[in-house]
Amino acid sequence: MALLALRLGPLLPAPPQRRRILRSRCRGRIVASNATTPVGDGGAAAAAVVWFKHDLRIDDHPGLSAAVADPRRPIVPLYVFDRRILAGYSDKMLELLLFALKDLKMALKSQESDLLIGLGNAEDVLLKIVNEVQAGLIFTEEEVEYRVCNVLANVESSLSNGSFSWGSPPKIVAWSAPLYDYKNLEEVSTSHDQFLKTKLPMATPLAATALPALNLELDTGFLPTLEELKGFLKDSRTPEDTWFPLKNMSARSILKRTVSQRMIKTNTTLSTSSNDENIEDIPMDSGASGRRIMNSMFASENSLEVRGGTDITLDALAAYLRYLEGTGNASWQELHDKVRLAETRDGASFYTLFGPAIQLGVISRRKAYNDTIQYEKDRNAGFLSPFGYSTATVKAAVDAICSMEWYWLLASKSQVSVEGNCPIRIWRWKGYLVQYTFVGNEGPAVLLVHGFGAFLEHFRDNIDNIADMGHRVWAITLVGFGKSEKPNVNYSELFWSEFLRDFIIDVVREPVHLVGNSIGGYICAIAAGLWPSLAMSLVLLNSAGSVVPNYSFVPLSEERRTSWLSKLQAQLLLLFLRSRLEGILKEYYPTRTGRVDKPLVDQIIRASYDPGAVTVLESVFSFNLSIPLNFLFDSFGGKILVIQGMKDPLTKSEAFVTMLREHCSKVQIRELNAGHAPHDEVPDEVNTLLCEWMKQIEVKPAPEKAKAI
């Protein structure tokens, strides 16, 4: 068998409805007794394939533990380079993946086992290997990302329709390694405040699994180099993936170049330098670079992400936790130096250093948590202080791990229980879990973007209605809001504009009508202005931002750390908003205060208790909305509609509309008797305006598009 000889098959269409493919679960417990174990010829247990995806370890691995429960069973470890699973990986993540796989392969070989390497569609590789080893079981980690869940559904379909000479198709056993020991996911509260009050016990990590020798005649394949892997992914892209290079261009780099050219060409028309095709040489993430260091925990001297397998990562975690203790160990000192570089805000260094390793499953969240708490107990004579943690690194590690676990729980729960009218899908962006929805079967693509403090459900009476009028509608909850992850990062309008860019490229995969409210409108304007090819049109609903007459340059502030004062202000503001939220919202809905109902208020309050909510609110005190809207309109060059609620208490609507008419002559304006959120206050009027607007937009015939995810 030559797994690497498998050719990349076509992207199979996703099933019309997400089927439940997880037939049984094990959360660190042994499953499948001998009585139910598939048995092959001569009474020997049928082989089990352990399919690694985001669990690249043998330490604390419930799938491996369950697989070896029957000592008669041959265990076949497998990893598949499937372009659909790797589609969102940056070059840097691909390099870290290869480091992790190399170490995993070495760990398996030390037990006389090995890691089989497949290249191509997972369903093709698994069908082939299952037939070769006559597997009766496939152990694989539970997933929440919509893209990967579709791959699992394709695998199940392929196995169900396959022909197996020895009997029935293999059984898929899904497992997970939750940090909290809960019994029923559907009963887990989505309120973090209520969740903490339940005081669920913490799960204990499993010991590293001892595997039997792999006594099978198999060609195990080989790991590709980074360049070979990048070449494979590039060759497997479809014509609809031509936008992929745009992800290598940061918003700040584009703006800096534009500013520089405007200083040279004062009072000229907008330079074409911001057009997509002229800025492909602006790098943003080209993988690890710089001189490589022998025996380092990092890929190169410029890397900030810990690389390698479980042993390296756990050693790095030990060094991180002991940051204040100092060290004579050269590799630990190197990590301490990286901590100072990665600490762009208090506690941010942990995710920068260890986030990729946890995402790849080099270590589990509960193993990282357990080692951190054990270190804290060792510092305190076996006890945990009720007054906080003894070092900043311990606090940073615990906060980050528990935050990642919480958003994984929210994402998992959204897949097993439906709350609200929107079917929730999960997208992973830079490691963060993001919630979005998609409705519609045909027609132009529409992307709805909410304002500050809101979420995709704020378009509750727009999504279905716009879809029913002949459109395919995506609505997304921005990173930092709703039930999407709220990481410890510096939030800015440019950060979110790159988020929208990547969502359109990775998920929608075709030009969209960009529709945004409040700060969401401003972010949409930036995305359209910097990457014009992504938008068919731009629609702003009471957008943030301003019009600057006769602008000659674009001010661009530098990123800065938040201060202790901004943190205190955010905490006080959050307390104030919780106590006065309903009254404040009713001021934003002046003509229909009844739209401020309990579900809307409850969802905003719920999100305010999420880990990281205060960090997001801090960004209010450092927002820079100085990029003029008219600059972005000129840069976009496409058709623009402004829908303005004229009773908006946050904006001087009359003055704003007047400036638009005087300095943005090509912008169409519709005034409504509404407040700051006209799409929710008067949804019928806004839906009608949006659909009439989109019908006016001339769209050239496009080539056949790949199915969006």
GROMACS .gro file of N, CA and C in nm, residues 397-501:
model
  315
  397ALA      N    1  -0.198   3.131   3.238
  397ALA     CA    2  -0.221   2.996   3.187
  397ALA      C    3  -0.361   2.947   3.222
  398VAL      N    4  -0.400   2.963   3.348
  398VAL     CA    5  -0.533   2.916   3.391
  398VAL      C    6  -0.643   2.992   3.317
  399ASP      N    7  -0.630   3.124   3.308
  399ASP     CA    8  -0.732   3.204   3.240
  399ASP      C    9  -0.747   3.162   3.094
  400ALA      N   10  -0.634   3.144   3.026
  400ALA     CA   11  -0.638   3.110   2.884
  400ALA      C   12  -0.696   2.972   2.861
  401ILE      N   13  -0.653   2.874   2.941
  401ILE     CA   14  -0.700   2.737   2.924
  401ILE      C   15  -0.850   2.727   2.952
  402CYS      N   16  -0.895   2.788   3.062
  402CYS     CA   17  -1.037   2.783   3.095
  402CYS      C   18  -1.121   2.858   2.993
  403SER      N   19  -1.066   2.966   2.938
  403SER     CA   20  -1.137   3.041   2.834
  403SER      C   21  -1.152   2.955   2.709
  404MET      N   22  -1.043   2.891   2.664
  404MET     CA   23  -1.050   2.805   2.546
  404MET      C   24  -1.151   2.691   2.567
  405GLU      N   25  -1.150   2.634   2.687
  405GLU     CA   26  -1.244   2.525   2.717
  405GLU      C   27  -1.388   2.574   2.713
  406TRP      N   28  -1.412   2.693   2.766
  406TRP     CA   29  -1.549   2.746   2.769
  406TRP      C   30  -1.603   2.765   2.628
  407TYR      N   31  -1.525   2.820   2.538
  407TYR     CA   32  -1.575   2.845   2.403
  407TYR      C   33  -1.585   2.715   2.322
  408TRP      N   34  -1.502   2.615   2.358
  408TRP     CA   35  -1.520   2.484   2.298
  408TRP      C   36  -1.653   2.423   2.345
  409LEU      N   37  -1.688   2.441   2.472
  409LEU     CA   38  -1.816   2.392   2.523
  409LEU      C   39  -1.933   2.461   2.453
  410LEU      N   40  -1.925   2.595   2.437
  410LEU     CA   41  -2.032   2.667   2.368
  410LEU      C   42  -2.047   2.619   2.224
  411ALA      N   43  -1.933   2.598   2.157
  411ALA     CA   44  -1.938   2.551   2.019
  411ALA      C   45  -1.997   2.410   2.013
  412SER      N   46  -1.955   2.323   2.105
  412SER     CA   47  -2.008   2.187   2.107
  412SER      C   48  -2.156   2.185   2.136
  413LYS      N   49  -2.197   2.266   2.230
  413LYS     CA   50  -2.339   2.270   2.267
  413LYS      C   51  -2.425   2.320   2.152
  414SER      N   52  -2.372   2.413   2.073
  414SER     CA   53  -2.449   2.466   1.960
  414SER      C   54  -2.475   2.359   1.854
  415GLN      N   55  -2.397   2.250   1.856
  415GLN     CA   56  -2.414   2.143   1.759
  415GLN      C   57  -2.512   2.036   1.805
  416VAL      N   58  -2.543   2.032   1.934
  416VAL     CA   59  -2.633   1.928   1.985
  416VAL      C   60  -2.765   1.983   2.036
  417SER      N   61  -2.775   2.114   2.054
  417SER     CA   62  -2.901   2.174   2.097
  417SER      C   63  -2.919   2.306   2.024
  418VAL      N   64  -3.038   2.326   1.969
  418VAL     CA   65  -3.068   2.446   1.890
  418VAL      C   66  -3.129   2.551   1.980
  419GLU      N   67  -3.067   2.668   1.984
  419GLU     CA   68  -3.120   2.781   2.059
  419GLU      C   69  -3.145   2.895   1.960
  420GLY      N   70  -3.270   2.936   1.946
  420GLY     CA   71  -3.302   3.040   1.850
  420GLY      C   72  -3.337   2.981   1.715
  421ASN      N   73  -3.354   3.069   1.617
  421ASN     CA   74  -3.400   3.026   1.485
  421ASN      C   75  -3.286   2.997   1.388
  422CYS      N   76  -3.163   3.030   1.425
  422CYS     CA   77  -3.051   3.020   1.331
  422CYS      C   78  -2.972   2.891   1.352
  423PRO      N   79  -2.953   2.812   1.246
  423PRO     CA   80  -2.864   2.696   1.259
  423PRO      C   81  -2.719   2.744   1.270
  424ILE      N   82  -2.651   2.705   1.376
  424ILE     CA   83  -2.518   2.757   1.405
  424ILE      C   84  -2.411   2.667   1.345
  425ARG      N   85  -2.315   2.731   1.279
  425ARG     CA   86  -2.196   2.663   1.230
  425ARG      C   87  -2.074   2.724   1.299
  426ILE      N   88  -1.965   2.647   1.300
  426ILE     CA   89  -1.842   2.692   1.366
  426ILE      C   90  -1.730   2.704   1.263
  427TRP      N   91  -1.662   2.817   1.269
  427TRP     CA   92  -1.544   2.841   1.185
  427TRP      C   93  -1.429   2.873   1.279
  428ARG      N   94  -1.310   2.822   1.250
  428ARG     CA   95  -1.193   2.852   1.334
  428ARG      C   96  -1.105   2.953   1.261
  429TRP      N   97  -1.082   3.068   1.326
  429TRP     CA   98  -1.001   3.173   1.268
  429TRP      C   99  -0.883   3.201   1.361
  430LYS      N  100  -0.762   3.178   1.310
  430LYS     CA  101  -0.639   3.197   1.388
  430LYS      C  102  -0.645   3.120   1.520
  431GLY      N  103  -0.715   3.007   1.519
  431GLY     CA  104  -0.728   2.925   1.639
  431GLY      C  105  -0.851   2.954   1.720
  432TYR      N  106  -0.921   3.064   1.693
  432TYR     CA  107  -1.037   3.104   1.772
  432TYR      C  108  -1.165   3.047   1.711
  433LEU      N  109  -1.256   3.002   1.797
  433LEU     CA  110  -1.383   2.945   1.752
  433LEU      C  111  -1.486   3.055   1.730
  434VAL      N  112  -1.543   3.058   1.610
  434VAL     CA  113  -1.634   3.164   1.569
  434VAL      C  114  -1.767   3.104   1.525
  435GLN      N  115  -1.876   3.167   1.567
  435GLN     CA  116  -2.009   3.118   1.529
  435GLN      C  117  -2.064   3.199   1.413
  436TYR      N  118  -2.128   3.128   1.319
  436TYR     CA  119  -2.195   3.195   1.208
  436TYR      C  120  -2.314   3.112   1.164
  437THR      N  121  -2.397   3.168   1.078
  437THR     CA  122  -2.510   3.094   1.024
  437THR      C  123  -2.518   3.117   0.875
  438PHE      N  124  -2.585   3.027   0.808
  438PHE     CA  125  -2.604   3.036   0.663
  438PHE      C  126  -2.744   2.990   0.629
  439VAL      N  127  -2.816   3.071   0.550
  439VAL     CA  128  -2.953   3.038   0.509
  439VAL      C  129  -2.968   3.075   0.363
  440GLY      N  130  -3.038   2.991   0.288
  440GLY     CA  131  -3.066   3.021   0.147
  440GLY      C  132  -3.011   2.916   0.054
  441ASN      N  133  -3.076   2.902  -0.062
  441ASN     CA  134  -3.036   2.800  -0.158
  441ASN      C  135  -2.978   2.857  -0.286
  442GLU      N  136  -3.014   2.980  -0.321
  442GLU     CA  137  -2.967   3.037  -0.447
  442GLU      C  138  -2.968   3.189  -0.438
  443GLY      N  139  -2.907   3.251  -0.537
  443GLY     CA  140  -2.905   3.397  -0.543
  443GLY      C  141  -2.774   3.455  -0.496
  444PRO      N  142  -2.760   3.588  -0.505
  444PRO     CA  143  -2.637   3.655  -0.463
  444PRO      C  144  -2.606   3.633  -0.316
  445ALA      N  145  -2.477   3.643  -0.282
  445ALA     CA  146  -2.433   3.623  -0.144
  445ALA      C  147  -2.442   3.753  -0.066
  446VAL      N  148  -2.492   3.744   0.057
  446VAL     CA  149  -2.506   3.859   0.146
  446VAL      C  150  -2.439   3.824   0.279
  447LEU      N  151  -2.358   3.914   0.331
  447LEU     CA  152  -2.294   3.894   0.462
  447LEU      C  153  -2.338   4.005   0.556
  448LEU      N  154  -2.402   3.967   0.667
  448LEU     CA  155  -2.453   4.061   0.766
  448LEU      C  156  -2.357   4.068   0.884
  449VAL      N  157  -2.319   4.190   0.921
  449VAL     CA  158  -2.219   4.212   1.027
  449VAL      C  159  -2.279   4.305   1.133
  450HIS      N  160  -2.283   4.257   1.255
  450HIS     CA  161  -2.347   4.329   1.366
  450HIS      C  162  -2.258   4.440   1.422
  451GLY      N  163  -2.313   4.515   1.517
  451GLY     CA  164  -2.240   4.623   1.581
  451GLY      C  165  -2.178   4.581   1.713
  452PHE      N  166  -2.119   4.677   1.784
  452PHE     CA  167  -2.048   4.650   1.909
  452PHE      C  168  -2.147   4.597   2.014
  453GLY      N  169  -2.107   4.487   2.079
  453GLY     CA  170  -2.189   4.428   2.184
  453GLY      C  171  -2.299   4.336   2.134
  454ALA      N  172  -2.316   4.327   2.003
  454ALA     CA  173  -2.424   4.245   1.947
  454ALA      C  174  -2.369   4.111   1.898
  455PHE      N  175  -2.443   4.045   1.808
  455PHE     CA  176  -2.411   3.910   1.764
  455PHE      C  177  -2.498   3.882   1.643
  456LEU      N  178  -2.477   3.766   1.580
  456LEU     CA  179  -2.550   3.737   1.456
  456LEU      C  180  -2.701   3.735   1.478
  457GLU      N  181  -2.746   3.697   1.598
  457GLU     CA  182  -2.891   3.691   1.624
  457GLU      C  183  -2.956   3.829   1.624
  458HIS      N  184  -2.875   3.936   1.621
  458HIS     CA  185  -2.933   4.070   1.613
  458HIS      C  186  -3.002   4.090   1.478
  459PHE      N  187  -2.971   4.005   1.381
  459PHE     CA  188  -3.039   4.007   1.251
  459PHE      C  189  -3.151   3.902   1.248
  460ARG      N  190  -3.216   3.884   1.362
  460ARG     CA  191  -3.315   3.777   1.380
  460ARG      C  192  -3.430   3.784   1.281
  461ASP      N  193  -3.472   3.904   1.241
  461ASP     CA  194  -3.584   3.918   1.147
  461ASP      C  195  -3.538   3.964   1.010
  462ASN      N  196  -3.409   3.948   0.983
  462ASN     CA  197  -3.355   3.984   0.851
  462ASN      C  198  -3.307   3.861   0.774
  463ILE      N  199  -3.242   3.768   0.844
  463ILE     CA  200  -3.174   3.657   0.777
  463ILE      C  201  -3.270   3.576   0.690
  464ASP      N  202  -3.374   3.523   0.749
  464ASP     CA  203  -3.467   3.437   0.674
  464ASP      C  204  -3.542   3.516   0.568
  465ASN      N  205  -3.583   3.637   0.601
  465ASN     CA  206  -3.660   3.717   0.505
  465ASN      C  207  -3.579   3.753   0.382
  466ILE      N  208  -3.453   3.790   0.402
  466ILE     CA  209  -3.367   3.823   0.287
  466ILE      C  210  -3.341   3.697   0.204
  467ALA      N  211  -3.323   3.583   0.272
  467ALA     CA  212  -3.304   3.457   0.200
  467ALA      C  213  -3.428   3.421   0.118
  468ASP      N  214  -3.546   3.443   0.178
  468ASP     CA  215  -3.671   3.411   0.108
  468ASP      C  216  -3.691   3.498  -0.016
  469MET      N  217  -3.625   3.612  -0.022
  469MET     CA  218  -3.637   3.702  -0.137
  469MET      C  219  -3.533   3.670  -0.245
  470GLY      N  220  -3.468   3.553  -0.232
  470GLY     CA  221  -3.380   3.509  -0.338
  470GLY      C  222  -3.233   3.537  -0.317
  471HIS      N  223  -3.185   3.522  -0.192
  471HIS     CA  224  -3.044   3.544  -0.163
  471HIS      C  225  -2.992   3.433  -0.073
  472ARG      N  226  -2.861   3.415  -0.075
  472ARG     CA  227  -2.794   3.328   0.021
  472ARG      C  228  -2.730   3.419   0.125
  473VAL      N  229  -2.768   3.397   0.250
  473VAL     CA  230  -2.734   3.492   0.356
  473VAL      C  231  -2.642   3.427   0.459
  474TRP      N  232  -2.530   3.494   0.483
  474TRP     CA  233  -2.443   3.459   0.594
  474TRP      C  234  -2.452   3.570   0.699
  475ALA      N  235  -2.457   3.531   0.824
  475ALA     CA  236  -2.446   3.627   0.935
  475ALA      C  237  -2.344   3.571   1.032
  476ILE      N  238  -2.256   3.655   1.081
  476ILE     CA  239  -2.144   3.607   1.163
  476ILE      C  240  -2.137   3.685   1.293
  477THR      N  241  -2.094   3.617   1.398
  477THR     CA  242  -2.065   3.683   1.525
  477THR      C  243  -1.915   3.709   1.530
  478LEU      N  244  -1.877   3.835   1.531
  478LEU     CA  245  -1.736   3.872   1.531
  478LEU      C  246  -1.662   3.813   1.651
  479VAL      N  247  -1.535   3.784   1.631
  479VAL     CA  248  -1.450   3.746   1.745
  479VAL      C  249  -1.460   3.855   1.851
  480GLY      N  250  -1.488   3.814   1.975
  480GLY     CA  251  -1.501   3.911   2.084
  480GLY      C  252  -1.644   3.938   2.125
  481PHE      N  253  -1.741   3.879   2.055
  481PHE     CA  254  -1.881   3.909   2.085
  481PHE      C  255  -1.965   3.782   2.087
  482GLY      N  256  -2.086   3.794   2.144
  482GLY     CA  257  -2.181   3.684   2.145
  482GLY      C  258  -2.118   3.557   2.200
  483LYS      N  259  -2.137   3.447   2.127
  483LYS     CA  260  -2.082   3.318   2.168
  483LYS      C  261  -1.955   3.283   2.092
  484SER      N  262  -1.902   3.375   2.013
  484SER     CA  263  -1.771   3.356   1.954
  484SER      C  264  -1.664   3.378   2.060
  485GLU      N  265  -1.545   3.325   2.033
  485GLU     CA  266  -1.438   3.333   2.132
  485GLU      C  267  -1.394   3.477   2.156
  486LYS      N  268  -1.353   3.505   2.280
  486LYS     CA  269  -1.307   3.638   2.320
  486LYS      C  270  -1.164   3.627   2.371
  487PRO      N  271  -1.069   3.613   2.281
  487PRO     CA  272  -0.930   3.592   2.322
  487PRO      C  273  -0.868   3.717   2.382
  488ASN      N  274  -0.757   3.698   2.449
  488ASN     CA  275  -0.683   3.807   2.511
  488ASN      C  276  -0.589   3.868   2.408
  489VAL      N  277  -0.646   3.953   2.321
  489VAL     CA  278  -0.569   4.017   2.214
  489VAL      C  279  -0.603   4.165   2.211
  490ASN      N  280  -0.529   4.239   2.129
  490ASN     CA  281  -0.560   4.380   2.109
  490ASN      C  282  -0.664   4.393   1.997
  491TYR      N  283  -0.784   4.431   2.033
  491TYR     CA  284  -0.892   4.445   1.935
  491TYR      C  285  -0.884   4.582   1.868
  492SER      N  286  -0.911   4.583   1.738
  492SER     CA  287  -0.911   4.709   1.664
  492SER      C  288  -0.996   4.692   1.540
  493GLU      N  289  -1.026   4.803   1.475
  493GLU     CA  290  -1.104   4.798   1.352
  493GLU      C  291  -1.028   4.725   1.241
  494LEU      N  292  -0.895   4.732   1.241
  494LEU     CA  293  -0.817   4.661   1.140
  494LEU      C  294  -0.814   4.511   1.168
  495PHE      N  295  -0.808   4.474   1.294
  495PHE     CA  296  -0.815   4.334   1.335
  495PHE      C  297  -0.944   4.270   1.282
  496TRP      N  298  -1.057   4.338   1.301
  496TRP     CA  299  -1.185   4.284   1.258
  496TRP      C  300  -1.201   4.290   1.106
  497SER      N  301  -1.138   4.386   1.041
  497SER     CA  302  -1.149   4.391   0.894
  497SER      C  303  -1.078   4.271   0.831
  498GLU      N  304  -0.964   4.231   0.888
  498GLU     CA  305  -0.896   4.112   0.839
  498GLU      C  306  -0.977   3.986   0.869
  499PHE      N  307  -1.047   3.988   0.979
  499PHE     CA  308  -1.138   3.878   1.013
  499PHE      C  309  -1.245   3.862   0.905
  500LEU      N  310  -1.308   3.973   0.863
  500LEU     CA  311  -1.409   3.967   0.758
  500LEU      C  312  -1.349   3.920   0.626
  501ARG      N  313  -1.232   3.973   0.593
  501ARG     CA  314  -1.163   3.931   0.471
  501ARG      C  315  -1.145   3.780   0.467
   0.00000   0.00000   0.00000
